[in-house]
Coordinates of C-alpha atoms in Angstrom, one line a residue:
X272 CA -26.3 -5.0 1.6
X273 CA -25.9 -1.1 0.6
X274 CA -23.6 1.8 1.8
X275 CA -24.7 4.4 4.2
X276 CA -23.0 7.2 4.4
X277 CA -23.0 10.6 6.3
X278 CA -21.8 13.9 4.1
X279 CA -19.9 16.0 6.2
X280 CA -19.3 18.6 3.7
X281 CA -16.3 20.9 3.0
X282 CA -13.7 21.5 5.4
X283 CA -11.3 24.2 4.5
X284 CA -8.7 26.2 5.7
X285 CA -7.2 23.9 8.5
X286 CA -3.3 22.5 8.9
X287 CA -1.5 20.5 6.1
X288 CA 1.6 18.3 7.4
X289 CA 3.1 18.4 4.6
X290 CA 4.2 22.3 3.4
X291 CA 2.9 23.3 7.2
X292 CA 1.1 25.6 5.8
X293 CA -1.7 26.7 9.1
X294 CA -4.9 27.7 6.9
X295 CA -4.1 25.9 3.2
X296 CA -6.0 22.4 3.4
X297 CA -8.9 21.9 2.0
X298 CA -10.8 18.6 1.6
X299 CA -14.8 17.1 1.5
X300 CA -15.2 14.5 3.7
X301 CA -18.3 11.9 4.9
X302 CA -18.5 9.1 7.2
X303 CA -19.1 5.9 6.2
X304 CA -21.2 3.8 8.3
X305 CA -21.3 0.6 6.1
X306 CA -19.4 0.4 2.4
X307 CA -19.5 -2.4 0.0
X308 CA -15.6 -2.7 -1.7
X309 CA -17.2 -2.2 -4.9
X310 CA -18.1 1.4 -3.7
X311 CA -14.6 1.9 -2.5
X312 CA -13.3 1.0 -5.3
X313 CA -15.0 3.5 -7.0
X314 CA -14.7 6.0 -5.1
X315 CA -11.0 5.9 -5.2
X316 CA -11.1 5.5 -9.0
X317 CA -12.8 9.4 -8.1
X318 CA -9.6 10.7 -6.2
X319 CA -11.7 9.6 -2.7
X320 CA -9.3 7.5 0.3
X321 CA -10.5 6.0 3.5
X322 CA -8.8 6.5 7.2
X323 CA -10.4 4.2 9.3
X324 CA -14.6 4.9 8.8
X325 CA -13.8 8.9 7.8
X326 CA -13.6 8.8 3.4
X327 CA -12.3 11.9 2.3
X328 CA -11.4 13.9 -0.7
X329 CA -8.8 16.9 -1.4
X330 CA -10.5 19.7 -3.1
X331 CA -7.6 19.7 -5.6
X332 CA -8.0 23.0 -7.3
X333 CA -8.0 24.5 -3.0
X334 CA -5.8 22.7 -1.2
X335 CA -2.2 23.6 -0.4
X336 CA -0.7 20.6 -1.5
X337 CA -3.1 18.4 -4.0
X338 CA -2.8 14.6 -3.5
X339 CA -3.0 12.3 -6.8
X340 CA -4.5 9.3 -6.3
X341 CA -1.5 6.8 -7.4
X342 CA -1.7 2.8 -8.6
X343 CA 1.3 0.7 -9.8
X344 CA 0.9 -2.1 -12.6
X345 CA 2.2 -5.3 -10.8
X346 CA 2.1 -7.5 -13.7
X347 CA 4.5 -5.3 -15.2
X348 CA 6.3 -4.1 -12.3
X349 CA 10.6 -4.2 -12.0
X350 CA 11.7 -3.6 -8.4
X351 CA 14.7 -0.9 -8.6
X352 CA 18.1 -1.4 -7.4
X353 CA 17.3 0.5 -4.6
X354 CA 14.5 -1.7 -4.1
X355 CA 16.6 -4.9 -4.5
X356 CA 19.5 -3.9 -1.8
X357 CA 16.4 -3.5 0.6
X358 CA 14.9 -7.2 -0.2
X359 CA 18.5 -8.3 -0.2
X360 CA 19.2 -6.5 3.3
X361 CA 16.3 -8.3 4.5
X362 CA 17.6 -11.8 3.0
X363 CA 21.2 -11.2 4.7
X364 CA 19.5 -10.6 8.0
X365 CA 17.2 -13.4 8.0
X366 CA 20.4 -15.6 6.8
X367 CA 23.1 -14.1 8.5
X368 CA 22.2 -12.0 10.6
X369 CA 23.6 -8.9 9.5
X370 CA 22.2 -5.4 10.7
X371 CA 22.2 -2.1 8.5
X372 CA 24.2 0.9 9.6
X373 CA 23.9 4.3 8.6
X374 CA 21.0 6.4 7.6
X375 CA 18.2 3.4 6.5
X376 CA 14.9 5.4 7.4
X377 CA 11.8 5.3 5.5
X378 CA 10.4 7.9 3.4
X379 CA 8.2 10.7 5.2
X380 CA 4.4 9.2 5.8
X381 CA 1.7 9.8 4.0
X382 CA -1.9 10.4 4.6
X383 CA -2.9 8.1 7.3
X384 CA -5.7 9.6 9.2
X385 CA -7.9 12.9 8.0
X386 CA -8.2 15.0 10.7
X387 CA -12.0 14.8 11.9
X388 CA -14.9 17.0 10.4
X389 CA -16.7 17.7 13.8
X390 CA -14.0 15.8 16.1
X391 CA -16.0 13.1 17.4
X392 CA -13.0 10.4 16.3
X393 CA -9.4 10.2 17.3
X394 CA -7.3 10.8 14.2
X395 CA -4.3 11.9 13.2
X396 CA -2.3 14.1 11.7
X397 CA 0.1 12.6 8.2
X398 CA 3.2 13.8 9.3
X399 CA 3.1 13.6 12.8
X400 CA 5.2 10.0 13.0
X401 CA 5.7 11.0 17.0
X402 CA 2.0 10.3 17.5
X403 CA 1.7 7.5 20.4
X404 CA -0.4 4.7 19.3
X405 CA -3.3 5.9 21.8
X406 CA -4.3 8.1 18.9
X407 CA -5.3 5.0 16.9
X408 CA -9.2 4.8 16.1
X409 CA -10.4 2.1 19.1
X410 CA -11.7 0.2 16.4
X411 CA -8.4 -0.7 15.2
X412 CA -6.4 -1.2 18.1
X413 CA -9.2 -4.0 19.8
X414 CA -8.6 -5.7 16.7
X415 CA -5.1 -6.1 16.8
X416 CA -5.2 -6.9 20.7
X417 CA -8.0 -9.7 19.9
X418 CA -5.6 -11.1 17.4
X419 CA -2.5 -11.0 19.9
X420 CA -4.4 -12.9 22.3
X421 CA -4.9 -15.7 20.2
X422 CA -1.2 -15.9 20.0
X423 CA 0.9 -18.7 22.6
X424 CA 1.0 -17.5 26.0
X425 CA 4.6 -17.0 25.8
X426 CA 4.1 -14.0 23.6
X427 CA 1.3 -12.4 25.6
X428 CA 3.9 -11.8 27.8
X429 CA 5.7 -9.2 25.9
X430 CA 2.9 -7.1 26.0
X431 CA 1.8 -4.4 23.7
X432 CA 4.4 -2.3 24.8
X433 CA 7.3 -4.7 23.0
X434 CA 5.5 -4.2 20.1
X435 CA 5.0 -0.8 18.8
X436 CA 7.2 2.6 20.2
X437 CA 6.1 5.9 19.8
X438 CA 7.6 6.9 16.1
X439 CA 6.3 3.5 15.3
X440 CA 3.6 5.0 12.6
X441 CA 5.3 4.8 9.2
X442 CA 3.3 5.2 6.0
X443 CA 4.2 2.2 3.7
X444 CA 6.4 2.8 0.8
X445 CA 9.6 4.1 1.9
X446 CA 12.6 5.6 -0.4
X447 CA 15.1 2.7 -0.3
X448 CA 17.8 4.2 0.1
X449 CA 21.2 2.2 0.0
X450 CA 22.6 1.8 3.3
X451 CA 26.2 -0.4 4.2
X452 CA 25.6 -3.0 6.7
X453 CA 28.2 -4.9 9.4
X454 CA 27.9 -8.3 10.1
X455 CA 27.0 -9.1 13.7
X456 CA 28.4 -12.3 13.9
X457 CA 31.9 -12.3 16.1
X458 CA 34.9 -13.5 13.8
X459 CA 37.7 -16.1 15.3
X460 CA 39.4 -15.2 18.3
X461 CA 42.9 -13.9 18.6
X462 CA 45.5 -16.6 18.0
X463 CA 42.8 -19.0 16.6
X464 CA 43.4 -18.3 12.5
X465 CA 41.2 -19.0 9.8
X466 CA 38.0 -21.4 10.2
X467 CA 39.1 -24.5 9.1
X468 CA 35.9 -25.8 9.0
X469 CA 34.9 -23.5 5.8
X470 CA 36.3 -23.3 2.5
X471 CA 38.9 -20.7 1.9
X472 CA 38.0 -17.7 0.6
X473 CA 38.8 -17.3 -3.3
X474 CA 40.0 -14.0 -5.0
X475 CA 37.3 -12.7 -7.4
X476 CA 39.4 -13.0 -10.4
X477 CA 39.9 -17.0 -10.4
X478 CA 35.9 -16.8 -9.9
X479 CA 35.2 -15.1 -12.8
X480 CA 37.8 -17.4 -14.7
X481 CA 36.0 -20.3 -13.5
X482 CA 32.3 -18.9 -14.5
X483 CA 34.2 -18.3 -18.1
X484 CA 35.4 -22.1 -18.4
X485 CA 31.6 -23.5 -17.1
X486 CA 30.3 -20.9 -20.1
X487 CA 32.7 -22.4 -22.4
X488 CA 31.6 -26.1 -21.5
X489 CA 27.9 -25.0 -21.7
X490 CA 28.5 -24.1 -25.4
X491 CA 30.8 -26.9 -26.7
X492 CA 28.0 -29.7 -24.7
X493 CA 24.9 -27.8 -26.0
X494 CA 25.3 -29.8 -29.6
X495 CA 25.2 -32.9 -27.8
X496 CA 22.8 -32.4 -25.4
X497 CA 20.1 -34.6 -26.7
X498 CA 22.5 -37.7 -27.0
X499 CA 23.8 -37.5 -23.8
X500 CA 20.5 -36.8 -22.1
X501 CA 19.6 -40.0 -24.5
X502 CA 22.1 -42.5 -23.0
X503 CA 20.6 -42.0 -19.5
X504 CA 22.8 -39.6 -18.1
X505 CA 21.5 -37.0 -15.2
X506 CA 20.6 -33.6 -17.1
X507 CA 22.2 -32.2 -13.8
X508 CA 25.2 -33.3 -14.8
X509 CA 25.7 -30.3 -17.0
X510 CA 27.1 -27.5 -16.2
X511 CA 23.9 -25.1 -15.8
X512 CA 24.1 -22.4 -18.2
X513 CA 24.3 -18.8 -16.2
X514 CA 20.7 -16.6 -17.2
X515 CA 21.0 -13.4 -18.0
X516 CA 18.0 -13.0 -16.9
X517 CA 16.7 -10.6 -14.1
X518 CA 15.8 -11.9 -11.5
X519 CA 12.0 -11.2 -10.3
X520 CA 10.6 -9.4 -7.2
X521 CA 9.5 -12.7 -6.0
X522 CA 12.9 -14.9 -6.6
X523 CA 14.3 -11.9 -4.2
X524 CA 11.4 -12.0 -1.3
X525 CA 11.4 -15.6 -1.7
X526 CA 14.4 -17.2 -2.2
X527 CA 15.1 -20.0 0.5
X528 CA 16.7 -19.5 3.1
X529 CA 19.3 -22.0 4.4
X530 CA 18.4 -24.1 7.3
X531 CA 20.7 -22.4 10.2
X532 CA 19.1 -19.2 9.4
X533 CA 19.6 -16.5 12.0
X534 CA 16.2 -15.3 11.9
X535 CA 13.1 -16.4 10.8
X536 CA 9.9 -14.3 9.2
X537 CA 6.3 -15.2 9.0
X538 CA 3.4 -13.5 8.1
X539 CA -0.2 -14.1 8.9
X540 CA -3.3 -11.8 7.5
X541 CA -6.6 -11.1 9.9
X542 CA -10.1 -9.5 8.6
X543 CA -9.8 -6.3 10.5
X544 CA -12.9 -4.1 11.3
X545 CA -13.3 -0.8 8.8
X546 CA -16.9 0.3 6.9
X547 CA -15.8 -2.5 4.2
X548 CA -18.0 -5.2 4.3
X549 CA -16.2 -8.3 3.6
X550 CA -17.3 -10.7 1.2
X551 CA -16.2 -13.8 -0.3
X552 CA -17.9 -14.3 -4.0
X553 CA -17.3 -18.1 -5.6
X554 CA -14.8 -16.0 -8.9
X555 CA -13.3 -13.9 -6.4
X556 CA -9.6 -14.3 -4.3
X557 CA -9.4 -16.9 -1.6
X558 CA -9.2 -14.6 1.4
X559 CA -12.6 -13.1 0.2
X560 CA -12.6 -8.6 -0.3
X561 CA -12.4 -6.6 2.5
X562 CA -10.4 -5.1 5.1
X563 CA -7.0 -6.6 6.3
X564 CA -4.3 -6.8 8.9
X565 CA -1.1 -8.2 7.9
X566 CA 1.2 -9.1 10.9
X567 CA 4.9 -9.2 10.0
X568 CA 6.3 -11.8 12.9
X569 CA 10.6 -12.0 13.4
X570 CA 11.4 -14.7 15.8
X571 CA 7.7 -15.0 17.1
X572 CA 7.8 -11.6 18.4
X573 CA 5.6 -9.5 15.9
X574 CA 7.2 -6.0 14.2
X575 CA 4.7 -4.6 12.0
X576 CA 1.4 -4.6 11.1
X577 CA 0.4 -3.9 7.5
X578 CA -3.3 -2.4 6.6
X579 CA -4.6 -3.1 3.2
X580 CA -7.8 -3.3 1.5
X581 CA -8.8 -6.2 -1.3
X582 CA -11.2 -4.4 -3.7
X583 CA -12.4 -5.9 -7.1
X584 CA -9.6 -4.2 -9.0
X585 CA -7.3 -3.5 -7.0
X586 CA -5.3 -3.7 -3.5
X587 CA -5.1 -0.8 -1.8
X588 CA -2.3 0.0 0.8
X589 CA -3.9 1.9 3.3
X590 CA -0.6 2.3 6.1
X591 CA 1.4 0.4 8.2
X592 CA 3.1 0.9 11.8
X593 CA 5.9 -1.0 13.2
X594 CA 8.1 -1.3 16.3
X595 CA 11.1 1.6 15.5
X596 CA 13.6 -1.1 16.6
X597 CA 13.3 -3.2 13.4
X598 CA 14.0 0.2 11.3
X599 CA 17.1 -0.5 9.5
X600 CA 15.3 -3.3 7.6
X601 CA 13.5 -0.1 5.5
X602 CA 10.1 -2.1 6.1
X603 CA 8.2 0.3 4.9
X604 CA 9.5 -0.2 1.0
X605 CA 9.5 -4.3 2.2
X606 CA 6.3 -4.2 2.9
X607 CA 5.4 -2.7 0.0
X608 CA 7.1 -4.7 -2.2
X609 CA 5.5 -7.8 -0.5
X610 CA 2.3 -6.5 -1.1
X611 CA 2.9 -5.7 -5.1
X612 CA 3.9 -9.3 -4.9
X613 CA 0.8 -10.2 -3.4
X614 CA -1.4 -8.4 -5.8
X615 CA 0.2 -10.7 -8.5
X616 CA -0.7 -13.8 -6.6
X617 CA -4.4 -12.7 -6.4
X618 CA -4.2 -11.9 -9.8
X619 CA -3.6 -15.4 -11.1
X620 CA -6.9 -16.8 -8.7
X621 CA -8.6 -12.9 -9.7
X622 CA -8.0 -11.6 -13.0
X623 CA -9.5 -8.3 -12.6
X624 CA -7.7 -7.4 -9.8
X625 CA -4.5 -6.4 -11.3
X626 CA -3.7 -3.5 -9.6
X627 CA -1.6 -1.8 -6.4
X628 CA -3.0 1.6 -5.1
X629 CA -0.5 3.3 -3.2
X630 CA -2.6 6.2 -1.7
X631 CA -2.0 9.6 -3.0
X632 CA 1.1 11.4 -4.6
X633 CA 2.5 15.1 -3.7
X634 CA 4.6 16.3 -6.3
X635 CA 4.5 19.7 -4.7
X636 CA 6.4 18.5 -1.8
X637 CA 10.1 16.8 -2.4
X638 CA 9.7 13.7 0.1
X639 CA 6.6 12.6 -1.3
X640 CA 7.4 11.7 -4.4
X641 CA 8.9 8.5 -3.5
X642 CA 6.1 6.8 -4.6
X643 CA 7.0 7.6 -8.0
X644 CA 9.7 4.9 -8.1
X645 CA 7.1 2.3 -8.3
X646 CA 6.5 2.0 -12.3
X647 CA 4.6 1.7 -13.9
X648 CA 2.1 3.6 -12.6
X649 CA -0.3 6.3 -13.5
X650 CA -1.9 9.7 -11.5
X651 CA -5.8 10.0 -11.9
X652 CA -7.3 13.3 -13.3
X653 CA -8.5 15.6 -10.5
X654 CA -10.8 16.8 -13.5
X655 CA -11.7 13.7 -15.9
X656 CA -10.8 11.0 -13.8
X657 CA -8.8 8.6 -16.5
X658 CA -5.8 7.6 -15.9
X659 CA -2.5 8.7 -17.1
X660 CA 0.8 7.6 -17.1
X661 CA 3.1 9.6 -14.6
X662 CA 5.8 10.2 -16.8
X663 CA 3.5 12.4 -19.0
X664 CA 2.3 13.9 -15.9
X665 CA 5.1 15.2 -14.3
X666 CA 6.3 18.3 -16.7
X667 CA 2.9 19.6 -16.2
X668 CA 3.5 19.0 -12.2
X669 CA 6.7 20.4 -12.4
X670 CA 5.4 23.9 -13.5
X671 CA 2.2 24.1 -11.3
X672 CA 0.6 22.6 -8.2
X673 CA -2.6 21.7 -9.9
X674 CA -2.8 19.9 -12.9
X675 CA -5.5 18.8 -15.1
X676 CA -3.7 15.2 -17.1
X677 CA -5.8 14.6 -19.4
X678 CA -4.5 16.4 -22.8
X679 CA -8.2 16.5 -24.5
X680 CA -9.6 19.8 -23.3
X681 CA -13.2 18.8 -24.5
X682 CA -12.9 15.6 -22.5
X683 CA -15.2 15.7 -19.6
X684 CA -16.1 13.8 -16.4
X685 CA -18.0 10.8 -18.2
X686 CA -18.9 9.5 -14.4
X687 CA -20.5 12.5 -12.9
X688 CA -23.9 12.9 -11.5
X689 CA -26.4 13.6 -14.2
X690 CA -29.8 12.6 -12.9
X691 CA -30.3 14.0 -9.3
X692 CA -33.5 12.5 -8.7
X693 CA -32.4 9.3 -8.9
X694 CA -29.7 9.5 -6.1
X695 CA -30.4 7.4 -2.7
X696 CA -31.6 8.7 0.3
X697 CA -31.4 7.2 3.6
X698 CA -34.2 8.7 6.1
X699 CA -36.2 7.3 8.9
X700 CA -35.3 3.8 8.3
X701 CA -36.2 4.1 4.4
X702 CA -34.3 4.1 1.4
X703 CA -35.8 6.3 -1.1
X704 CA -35.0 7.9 -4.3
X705 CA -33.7 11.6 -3.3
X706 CA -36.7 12.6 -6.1
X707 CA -39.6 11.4 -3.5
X708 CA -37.1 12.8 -0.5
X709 CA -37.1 16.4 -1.9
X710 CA -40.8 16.4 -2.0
X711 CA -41.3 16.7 2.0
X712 CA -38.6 18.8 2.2
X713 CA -38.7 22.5 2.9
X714 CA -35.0 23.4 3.5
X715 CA -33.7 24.9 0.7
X716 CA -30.3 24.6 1.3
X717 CA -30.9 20.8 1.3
X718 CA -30.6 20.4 -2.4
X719 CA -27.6 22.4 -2.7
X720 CA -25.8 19.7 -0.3
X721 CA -27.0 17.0 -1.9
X722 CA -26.0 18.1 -4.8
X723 CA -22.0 18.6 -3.7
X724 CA -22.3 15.3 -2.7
X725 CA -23.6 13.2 -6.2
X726 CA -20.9 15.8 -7.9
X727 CA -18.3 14.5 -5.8
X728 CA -19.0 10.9 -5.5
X729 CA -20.4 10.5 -9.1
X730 CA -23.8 9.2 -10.7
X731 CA -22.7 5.6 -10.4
X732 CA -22.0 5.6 -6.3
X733 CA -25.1 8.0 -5.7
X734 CA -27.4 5.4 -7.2
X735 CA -25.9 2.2 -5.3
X736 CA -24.8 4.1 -1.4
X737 CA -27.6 5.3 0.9
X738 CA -27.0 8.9 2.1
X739 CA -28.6 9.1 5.1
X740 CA -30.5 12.8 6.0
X741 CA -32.0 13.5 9.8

């Protein structure tokens, strides 16, 4: 199993979503036919990112707007308390039912579809969140209806019209901003009183003077802990001793939820069709690599759909849609969170893969720089292509579009193509190295294209993909 892929070449001078700018983008693209994840993977270690089968990359020192390829250390990862009241918004509707008021959108989208090189696939533009879901790649919206369809026949009859609106295309991490909420259950009637059936409510200063007295029995029984755990008495006896602790992003996504819970939230994850090929090595995660659909259900009626991509180090998000309905639950930065959270599970099954990639970052405009809430995490060098943390990066952002982050100025690209010859060609049905394709050549701006393409991809993923030539 080998990549193909078709080099498209530059493509300059075209609309960027983000500044509006009508001339200022400027990106290299190619088409991938077939791509093992290990190729992906580094290819966006190179500042490459997929949309759908088109793999692209900004030509940083050009474009308008360059996009820094962006990854967040899960391991170490602390959600925010912007990032908390969203998981705990979500935890209050599931258990109570209470809805968020007030101004609860997402952060702007990000890149989710390149626009095409010759415009022979439907994509779409970053910013355009109004697009209706018609502009989806067919690829990816027969794989989502094959997966509904295996559903109960009660939900086929919501149709796929229930399921996402127009404005449904979100890009995945969102700003988190605090909202207020209301609750939506109706309180006791006129004339009725209190709920007798529940305890009364208690005034938050006999609470705290109750925590104090089960602090100051914790202390005065710690000394004689072991001897009254020795005469058979139940260690729950004790008065549990209050952590100071944090708590982690997964005691907030999974904390239980009590059994008359308003709502209830599943997920289930699908292989989804993309170039990736899947594959399912004996030391890798249980799932296998490769593409994936996530499917967020509420109540059996599903509200979102996740894309991601399992790669040897990494998950990549790639972007997520869901019904506009369900938007005061900020499921962009949910889903995000969730999917941090699942990077650490594969991690314990994978060690390797011990990393979230969250697309790219555009300091140059304002609302995309959300993504630089999700620490720690590091920008990749447009020019070296190491890794460095964003904090040193941003007072070099701050005073120009285009930075190069690595502070070594001899330092160069250790990964780029050095030995031409030995690059892969795919033509008529043969792979060859491109030393014995030259020689039957007579074009001589063949070599020159060639050439932008091992620069750009690097010595390693010219040796293992096939280009293909006519």
């Amino acid at each position: 199993m080998a990549s193909v892929v078709e080099y498209k070449g530059l493509k300059a001078g075209y609309y960027c979503g983000y500044c509006e700018s009508r001339e200022g983008k400027a990106s290299c693209g190619m088409w991938a036919h077939s791509m093992t994840v290990q190729d992906y993977q580094d290819l966006i270690d190179r500042g490459w990112r997929r949309s759908g089968k088109y793999v692209y990359k900004p030509v940083m020192n050009q474009t308008c707007c360059p996009q820094y390829t962006i990854r967040c250390h899960p391991l170490q990862f602390q959600p925010s308390k912007s990032h908390k009241k969203v998981l705990k918004k979500m935890l209050k509707f599931l258990a109570k039912g209470e809805i968020s008021k007030g101004n609860c959108e997402d952060e702007p989208m990000d890149s989710t579809m390149e626009d095409a090189v010759d415009g022979d696939f439907a994509l779409m533009n970053k910013l355009d969140i109004k697009c209706d879901l018609k502009t989806l790649s067919s690829d990816l919206k027969v794989s989502i209806e094959s997966e509904e369809k295996e559903k109960e026949k009660s939900l086929k009859k919501e149709g796929s019209k229930d399921l996402i609106h127009p404005q449904a295309i979100e890009e995945k991490l969102g700003s988190g901003e605090p909202s207020h909420s209301i609750k939506v259950h109706v309180g006791p009637k006129p004339g009725k009183g209190a709920d007798l059936s529940k305890p009364p409510c208690r005034k938050a200063k006999e609470m705290r003077k109750e925590r104090k007295r089960l602090k100051l029995m914790q202390q005065s029984s710690a000394g004689a802990f072991e001897g009254f755990q020795a005469q058979g008495q139940p260690v729950s006896l004790l008065p549990k001793a209050k952590s100071n602790q944090p708590k982690s992003l997964e005691d907030l996504i999974f904390e239980s939820l009590p059994e008359d819970a308003s709502h209830k939230l599943e997920f289930t994850r699908f292989l989804c069709n993309s170039p990736l090929e899947a594959e399912h090595p004996a030391n890798g995660p249980e799932c296998g690599y490769g593409s994936f659909h996530q499917q967020y259900w509420l109540d059996g009626k599903i509200i979102a759909v996740g894309v991601i991509d399992i790669l040897p180090y990494c998950v990549s998000s790639v972007y997520l849609y869901y019904d506009p309905d369900y938007s005061f639950l900020s499921l962009g930065v949910y889903s995000a969170l969730r999917e941090i959270a699942f990077t650490r599970q594969l991690h314990e099954k994978t060690s390797q893969l011990s990393y979230y990639y969250m697309g790219f970052y555009i300091h140059s405009c304002p609302k995309m720089r959300y993504k630089g809430q999700y620490r720690p995490s590091d920008l990749l060098c447009p020019e070296t292509y190491v890794w460095v943390p964003i904090e040193q990066c941003l007072p070099s952002l701050d005073n120009s579009k285009y930075c190069r982050f690595n502070q070594d100025p001899q330092a160069e690209d250790e990964g780029r193509s050095k030995e031409l010859d030995r690059l892969r060609v795919f033509h008529r049905r043969s792979a060859m190295p491109y030393g014995v394709y030259k020689n039957h050549q007579e074009d001589p701006s063949e070599e020159a294209v060639v050439l932008e393409y091992a620069n750009l991809v690097g010595q390693k993923c010219s040796e293992t993909m096939l280009l293909f030539r006519h």
